[in-house]
Protein backbone atom coordinates (compact mmCIF):
# COMPACT_ATOMS: atom_id res chain seq x y z
CA UNK A 1 0.00 0.00 0.00
CA UNK A 2 1.37 3.41 -0.92
CA UNK A 3 1.37 6.38 1.41
CA UNK A 4 1.72 10.15 1.24
CA UNK A 5 3.44 12.53 3.60
CA UNK A 6 1.42 15.59 4.57
CA UNK A 7 2.16 18.63 6.69
CA UNK A 8 -0.14 19.69 9.50
CA UNK A 9 -0.14 22.75 11.68
CA UNK A 10 0.74 21.87 15.29
CA UNK A 11 -2.79 22.62 16.51
CA UNK A 12 -4.28 20.44 13.77
CA UNK A 13 -1.95 17.59 14.74
CA UNK A 14 -2.95 17.94 18.42
CA UNK A 15 -6.64 17.88 17.51
CA UNK A 16 -6.14 14.81 15.33
CA UNK A 17 -4.13 13.12 18.07
CA UNK A 18 -6.95 13.77 20.59
CA UNK A 19 -9.37 12.02 18.22
CA UNK A 20 -7.12 8.97 17.90
CA UNK A 21 -8.46 5.84 19.54
CA UNK A 22 -6.41 2.97 20.88
CA UNK A 23 -5.05 0.84 18.06
CA UNK A 24 -5.87 3.40 15.36
CA UNK A 25 -3.36 4.78 12.93
CA UNK A 26 -3.62 8.41 11.89
CA UNK A 27 -4.97 7.19 8.54
CA UNK A 28 -7.69 5.29 10.43
CA UNK A 29 -8.55 8.45 12.37
CA UNK A 30 -8.78 10.57 9.23
CA UNK A 31 -10.93 7.95 7.48
CA UNK A 32 -13.26 7.66 10.48
CA UNK A 33 -13.62 11.40 10.89
CA UNK A 34 -14.31 11.92 7.21
CA UNK A 35 -16.99 9.23 7.29
CA UNK A 36 -18.53 10.68 10.45
CA UNK A 37 -18.50 14.16 8.97
CA UNK A 38 -20.27 12.96 5.83
CA UNK A 39 -22.76 10.99 7.88
CA UNK A 40 -23.57 13.66 10.45
CA UNK A 41 -23.56 17.32 9.45
CA UNK A 42 -24.18 18.32 13.07
CA UNK A 43 -20.84 16.87 14.20
CA UNK A 44 -19.30 20.35 14.13
CA UNK A 45 -21.66 21.41 16.91
CA UNK A 46 -20.40 18.86 19.43
CA UNK A 47 -18.96 20.64 22.42
CA UNK A 48 -20.38 24.06 21.53
CA UNK A 49 -23.20 23.84 24.06
CA UNK A 50 -22.72 23.27 27.77
CA UNK A 51 -24.79 20.72 29.70
CA UNK A 52 -27.20 23.29 31.17
CA UNK A 53 -27.95 24.75 27.75
CA UNK A 54 -28.34 21.28 26.29
CA UNK A 55 -30.85 20.33 28.97
CA UNK A 56 -32.80 23.56 28.36
CA UNK A 57 -32.97 22.81 24.62
CA UNK A 58 -34.09 19.23 25.32
CA UNK A 59 -36.90 20.47 27.58
CA UNK A 60 -38.03 23.01 25.00
CA UNK A 61 -37.92 20.39 22.28
CA UNK A 62 -39.99 17.98 24.36
CA UNK A 63 -42.53 20.71 25.10
CA UNK A 64 -42.72 21.63 21.42
CA UNK A 65 -43.21 18.00 20.34
CA UNK A 66 -45.94 17.51 22.92
CA UNK A 67 -47.68 20.66 21.71
CA UNK A 68 -47.55 19.49 18.10
CA UNK A 69 -48.84 16.03 19.05
CA UNK A 70 -51.77 17.59 20.96
CA UNK A 71 -52.63 19.75 17.96
CA UNK A 72 -52.51 16.81 15.57
CA UNK A 73 -54.57 14.67 17.94
CA UNK A 74 -57.13 17.49 18.09
CA UNK A 75 -57.18 17.83 14.29
CA UNK A 76 -57.77 14.09 13.89
CA UNK A 77 -60.67 14.27 16.33
CA UNK A 78 -62.16 17.19 14.39
CA UNK A 79 -61.76 15.31 11.10
CA UNK A 80 -63.44 12.17 12.45
CA UNK A 81 -66.32 14.31 13.82
CA UNK A 82 -66.71 15.94 10.39
CA UNK A 83 -66.69 12.53 8.70
CA UNK A 84 -69.44 11.31 11.04
CA UNK A 85 -71.57 14.41 10.31
CA UNK A 86 -71.36 13.82 6.53
mmCIF file of C-alpha atoms in Angstrom:
data_model
loop_
_atom_site.group_PDB
_atom_site.id
_atom_site.type_symbol
_atom_site.label_atom_id
_atom_site.label_comp_id
_atom_site.label_asym_id
_atom_site.label_seq_id
_atom_site.Cartn_x
_atom_site.Cartn_y
_atom_site.Cartn_z
ATOM 1 C CA UNK A 1 0.000 0.000 0.000
ATOM 2 C CA UNK A 2 1.372 3.405 -0.915
ATOM 3 C CA UNK A 3 1.365 6.384 1.412
ATOM 4 C CA UNK A 4 1.719 10.145 1.239
ATOM 5 C CA UNK A 5 3.445 12.533 3.596
ATOM 6 C CA UNK A 6 1.418 15.590 4.568
ATOM 7 C CA UNK A 7 2.164 18.632 6.689
ATOM 8 C CA UNK A 8 -0.142 19.690 9.497
ATOM 9 C CA UNK A 9 -0.141 22.747 11.681
ATOM 10 C CA UNK A 10 0.745 21.870 15.290
ATOM 11 C CA UNK A 11 -2.787 22.616 16.513
ATOM 12 C CA UNK A 12 -4.279 20.438 13.769
ATOM 13 C CA UNK A 13 -1.950 17.590 14.742
ATOM 14 C CA UNK A 14 -2.948 17.944 18.421
ATOM 15 C CA UNK A 15 -6.643 17.880 17.508
ATOM 16 C CA UNK A 16 -6.141 14.814 15.332
ATOM 17 C CA UNK A 17 -4.127 13.121 18.067
ATOM 18 C CA UNK A 18 -6.945 13.766 20.595
ATOM 19 C CA UNK A 19 -9.373 12.019 18.223
ATOM 20 C CA UNK A 20 -7.116 8.975 17.900
ATOM 21 C CA UNK A 21 -8.462 5.842 19.539
ATOM 22 C CA UNK A 22 -6.408 2.970 20.884
ATOM 23 C CA UNK A 23 -5.050 0.842 18.059
ATOM 24 C CA UNK A 24 -5.874 3.402 15.358
ATOM 25 C CA UNK A 25 -3.355 4.781 12.926
ATOM 26 C CA UNK A 26 -3.617 8.414 11.890
ATOM 27 C CA UNK A 27 -4.965 7.189 8.539
ATOM 28 C CA UNK A 28 -7.689 5.293 10.430
ATOM 29 C CA UNK A 29 -8.553 8.454 12.370
ATOM 30 C CA UNK A 30 -8.784 10.571 9.234
ATOM 31 C CA UNK A 31 -10.927 7.948 7.478
ATOM 32 C CA UNK A 32 -13.259 7.655 10.484
ATOM 33 C CA UNK A 33 -13.621 11.397 10.891
ATOM 34 C CA UNK A 34 -14.309 11.920 7.210
ATOM 35 C CA UNK A 35 -16.985 9.233 7.291
ATOM 36 C CA UNK A 36 -18.527 10.679 10.450
ATOM 37 C CA UNK A 37 -18.498 14.160 8.967
ATOM 38 C CA UNK A 38 -20.273 12.957 5.834
ATOM 39 C CA UNK A 39 -22.764 10.985 7.883
ATOM 40 C CA UNK A 40 -23.570 13.656 10.448
ATOM 41 C CA UNK A 41 -23.558 17.324 9.452
ATOM 42 C CA UNK A 42 -24.180 18.319 13.072
ATOM 43 C CA UNK A 43 -20.842 16.869 14.199
ATOM 44 C CA UNK A 44 -19.297 20.352 14.131
ATOM 45 C CA UNK A 45 -21.656 21.411 16.914
ATOM 46 C CA UNK A 46 -20.397 18.857 19.428
ATOM 47 C CA UNK A 47 -18.956 20.642 22.417
ATOM 48 C CA UNK A 48 -20.383 24.058 21.526
ATOM 49 C CA UNK A 49 -23.203 23.837 24.062
ATOM 50 C CA UNK A 50 -22.717 23.270 27.771
ATOM 51 C CA UNK A 51 -24.788 20.717 29.699
ATOM 52 C CA UNK A 52 -27.199 23.291 31.165
ATOM 53 C CA UNK A 53 -27.951 24.753 27.747
ATOM 54 C CA UNK A 54 -28.344 21.277 26.286
ATOM 55 C CA UNK A 55 -30.851 20.331 28.973
ATOM 56 C CA UNK A 56 -32.805 23.562 28.356
ATOM 57 C CA UNK A 57 -32.967 22.806 24.625
ATOM 58 C CA UNK A 58 -34.090 19.235 25.322
ATOM 59 C CA UNK A 59 -36.900 20.471 27.584
ATOM 60 C CA UNK A 60 -38.032 23.012 25.002
ATOM 61 C CA UNK A 61 -37.919 20.385 22.276
ATOM 62 C CA UNK A 62 -39.992 17.977 24.358
ATOM 63 C CA UNK A 63 -42.533 20.712 25.102
ATOM 64 C CA UNK A 64 -42.724 21.633 21.416
ATOM 65 C CA UNK A 65 -43.210 17.999 20.337
ATOM 66 C CA UNK A 66 -45.943 17.513 22.923
ATOM 67 C CA UNK A 67 -47.678 20.659 21.712
ATOM 68 C CA UNK A 68 -47.555 19.485 18.096
ATOM 69 C CA UNK A 69 -48.837 16.032 19.053
ATOM 70 C CA UNK A 70 -51.766 17.586 20.959
ATOM 71 C CA UNK A 71 -52.631 19.749 17.963
ATOM 72 C CA UNK A 72 -52.514 16.807 15.566
ATOM 73 C CA UNK A 73 -54.574 14.667 17.938
ATOM 74 C CA UNK A 74 -57.129 17.493 18.091
ATOM 75 C CA UNK A 75 -57.179 17.825 14.292
ATOM 76 C CA UNK A 76 -57.772 14.095 13.893
ATOM 77 C CA UNK A 77 -60.669 14.270 16.332
ATOM 78 C CA UNK A 78 -62.157 17.192 14.391
ATOM 79 C CA UNK A 79 -61.758 15.306 11.096
ATOM 80 C CA UNK A 80 -63.444 12.175 12.450
ATOM 81 C CA UNK A 81 -66.322 14.314 13.822
ATOM 82 C CA UNK A 82 -66.705 15.943 10.393
ATOM 83 C CA UNK A 83 -66.686 12.533 8.705
ATOM 84 C CA UNK A 84 -69.439 11.307 11.037
ATOM 85 C CA UNK A 85 -71.570 14.411 10.313
ATOM 86 C CA UNK A 86 -71.359 13.815 6.534
#
